[in-house]
Amino acid sequence: MLRPTNSLSLPEDTARIAHMAFPQGNLYLSLRDEFGELFDDGAFQDLFSRRGRPALPPWRLALITVVQFLEGVTDRQAADQVRARIDLKYLLGLPLDDPGFHFSVLSEFRSRLIAGSAEGQLLDGLLSKFRDRGLIKRRGRQRTDSTHVLARVRSLTRLESVGETLRAALNAIATIQPTWLAWCPPEWFSRYGERLESARLPKGQEEGHAYACQIGQDGCALLTQIDGTAHVQLGDLPAVQTLRRMWALQFTQVDGDVRWQDGMVTNARERFNSPYDPEAGYGARGGLKWSGYKVHFTESCEEDTPHVMTAVRTTEAALTDYQVIDDIHQSLAERQLLPEEHLLDGGYISGDLVVRAKEHHGVRVIGPARQNASWQARSGGYDVTAFQIDWAKEQAVCPQGHTSYYWKNLREKRGYDLIEVRFRERDCQKCPVKARCTRVKSAGRKLSLRGQAQHEAIQEGRALETSVQWGKVYTRRAGIEGTHSLGVRTMGLRRSRYRGQAKTHVQHVATAAAINLMRVAAWLEHVPRQGTRISRFAALKPQ
């Protein structure tokens, strides 16, 4: 049961001793003096019932959760620090003799946040305070970038993965219905009784393949028994559902014979490495491969205000960056935090995004447009920019003055609208500059265009990238890399503390809120921002 406890009063003894211990102040004293209570119980009232024993004040639990990530400590350590540290008692408005709480309360609070879809309150509660103080500029400039996050599971080989998936299902069933497993063959206990590790598995390719097929047979036998039983609860177990998913990806049945599929699953978004976190998928970027998630941070980047995190998105590892930015813009719009200019790297940029951001939200997207990958553009030939496009007449004119005869609107497999333009074979095959335009021997040149708005947006973006002014503006985007570095070095951002995307997202939101507290406190104390670190040798480079 929730009882509102918000009060600006601070115990006199706590205030007196805290100021004696920190005569020059510290981060937590500055935040309390400047903002009072940083969260409000009303934001969390829907997470608690109206009956039952009184709950700990949610605003304090929210603040402790953020401080926990700022300090980089566990639940148990966070609870101990609240009992022992005078600066935290000052921040939380607690009396000196407050006995504290059991550390499990923090885990329960995170579960309530997830169940009530209230994770964002850890960030939004602070942003409302900062906006009221003018620390976030309305319609200013913001930047977004992503980084990879490793799942909290060990990395498994393909053979280990299928074996551990079956073992996890057997353990889950043994937990709730141990007598049901009386039918299991005796060899299963030696095969799946202990954790599967590469050191104990067959080494040869043929032996490994045969062992995998045996695991596949065993898994199918287990699923057959589950499907034939009246114990409906077994089929609903998450571990059993994960087993079905893994077997559908890795095995096929031919005339009752279970076969291990050759090669890995081609669709990266369907693959997962460990049964203990099946939401953690595979990701790859710039030669880096990992199993886990991806986090997108958005922050303000004005010179005259602190750089405050405004949006956080935790996604599948395989989800590309340009598929996320629309959700970020929508989230910022709902909270009245949209920027006027949004600095992004090339992974986010597309003609569709530039147009949608401008039309729907009035946001100017700034970032490097994807370069034309055609062989004509790479070799100095006639790429699409060499053609004159008449959108009203639905025609294109080539550099030699020939007009297209075919214009058709299409939709590609990924859902994008395309326009296919063709030129006559007789014009192209006899053209004196054919070698610079097309390599097709029995047809004319063909162009693939996006819609007019998207096409013109990309062409305009490529042209602007060559200007000095564009370069000066875009250099501000690089600062987001420092945010990632701060999160990785001080708050364990690179690896998830928890299993599952929902819990990992809570970690990322709390990390963003912790970074905000750190930066705003430094801003209030007039601490200058640190520039990019330069090695001593690099500093010797002649100007």
GROMACS .gro file of N, CA, C and O in nm, residues 475 478-482 529-535 539:
model
   56
  475THR      N    1   3.053   1.805  -3.605
  475THR     CA    2   3.156   1.763  -3.509
  475THR      C    3   3.098   1.748  -3.369
  475THR      O    4   3.154   1.674  -3.287
  478ALA      N    5   3.019   1.383  -3.217
  478ALA     CA    6   3.121   1.294  -3.162
  478ALA      C    7   3.119   1.290  -3.010
  478ALA      O    8   3.167   1.194  -2.949
  479GLY      N    9   3.061   1.390  -2.944
  479GLY     CA   10   3.059   1.392  -2.799
  479GLY      C   11   2.981   1.279  -2.737
  479GLY      O   12   3.003   1.243  -2.621
  480ILE      N   13   2.888   1.219  -2.813
  480ILE     CA   14   2.809   1.107  -2.758
  480ILE      C   15   2.897   0.988  -2.729
  480ILE      O   16   2.866   0.905  -2.644
  481GLU      N   17   3.012   0.978  -2.799
  481GLU     CA   18   3.105   0.869  -2.771
  481GLU      C   19   3.158   0.879  -2.629
  481GLU      O   20   3.183   0.778  -2.563
  482GLY      N   21   3.176   1.002  -2.581
  482GLY     CA   22   3.220   1.021  -2.443
  482GLY      C   23   3.117   0.974  -2.343
  482GLY      O   24   3.150   0.924  -2.235
  529ARG      N   25   3.371   2.117  -1.863
  529ARG     CA   26   3.367   1.989  -1.932
  529ARG      C   27   3.507   1.948  -1.974
  529ARG      O   28   3.588   2.031  -2.014
  530GLN      N   29   3.531   1.819  -1.967
  530GLN     CA   30   3.660   1.768  -2.013
  530GLN      C   31   3.657   1.748  -2.164
  530GLN      O   32   3.557   1.702  -2.220
  531GLY      N   33   3.766   1.783  -2.228
  531GLY     CA   34   3.777   1.763  -2.371
  531GLY      C   35   3.822   1.621  -2.403
  531GLY      O   36   3.841   1.537  -2.314
  532THR      N   37   3.838   1.595  -2.530
  532THR     CA   38   3.883   1.463  -2.573
  532THR      C   39   4.026   1.438  -2.526
  532THR      O   40   4.113   1.524  -2.540
  533ARG      N   41   4.049   1.321  -2.469
  533ARG     CA   42   4.183   1.288  -2.422
  533ARG      C   43   4.277   1.267  -2.541
  533ARG      O   44   4.243   1.199  -2.638
  534ILE      N   45   4.394   1.327  -2.534
  534ILE     CA   46   4.494   1.314  -2.639
  534ILE      C   47   4.622   1.259  -2.578
  534ILE      O   48   4.667   1.307  -2.473
  535SER      N   49   4.678   1.157  -2.640
  535SER     CA   50   4.802   1.099  -2.588
  535SER      C   51   4.915   1.201  -2.595
  535SER      O   52   4.911   1.297  -2.674
  539ALA      N   53   4.994   1.482  -2.895
  539ALA     CA   54   4.995   1.625  -2.866
  539ALA      C   55   5.116   1.695  -2.927
  539ALA      O   56   5.116   1.819  -2.940
   0.00000   0.00000   0.00000
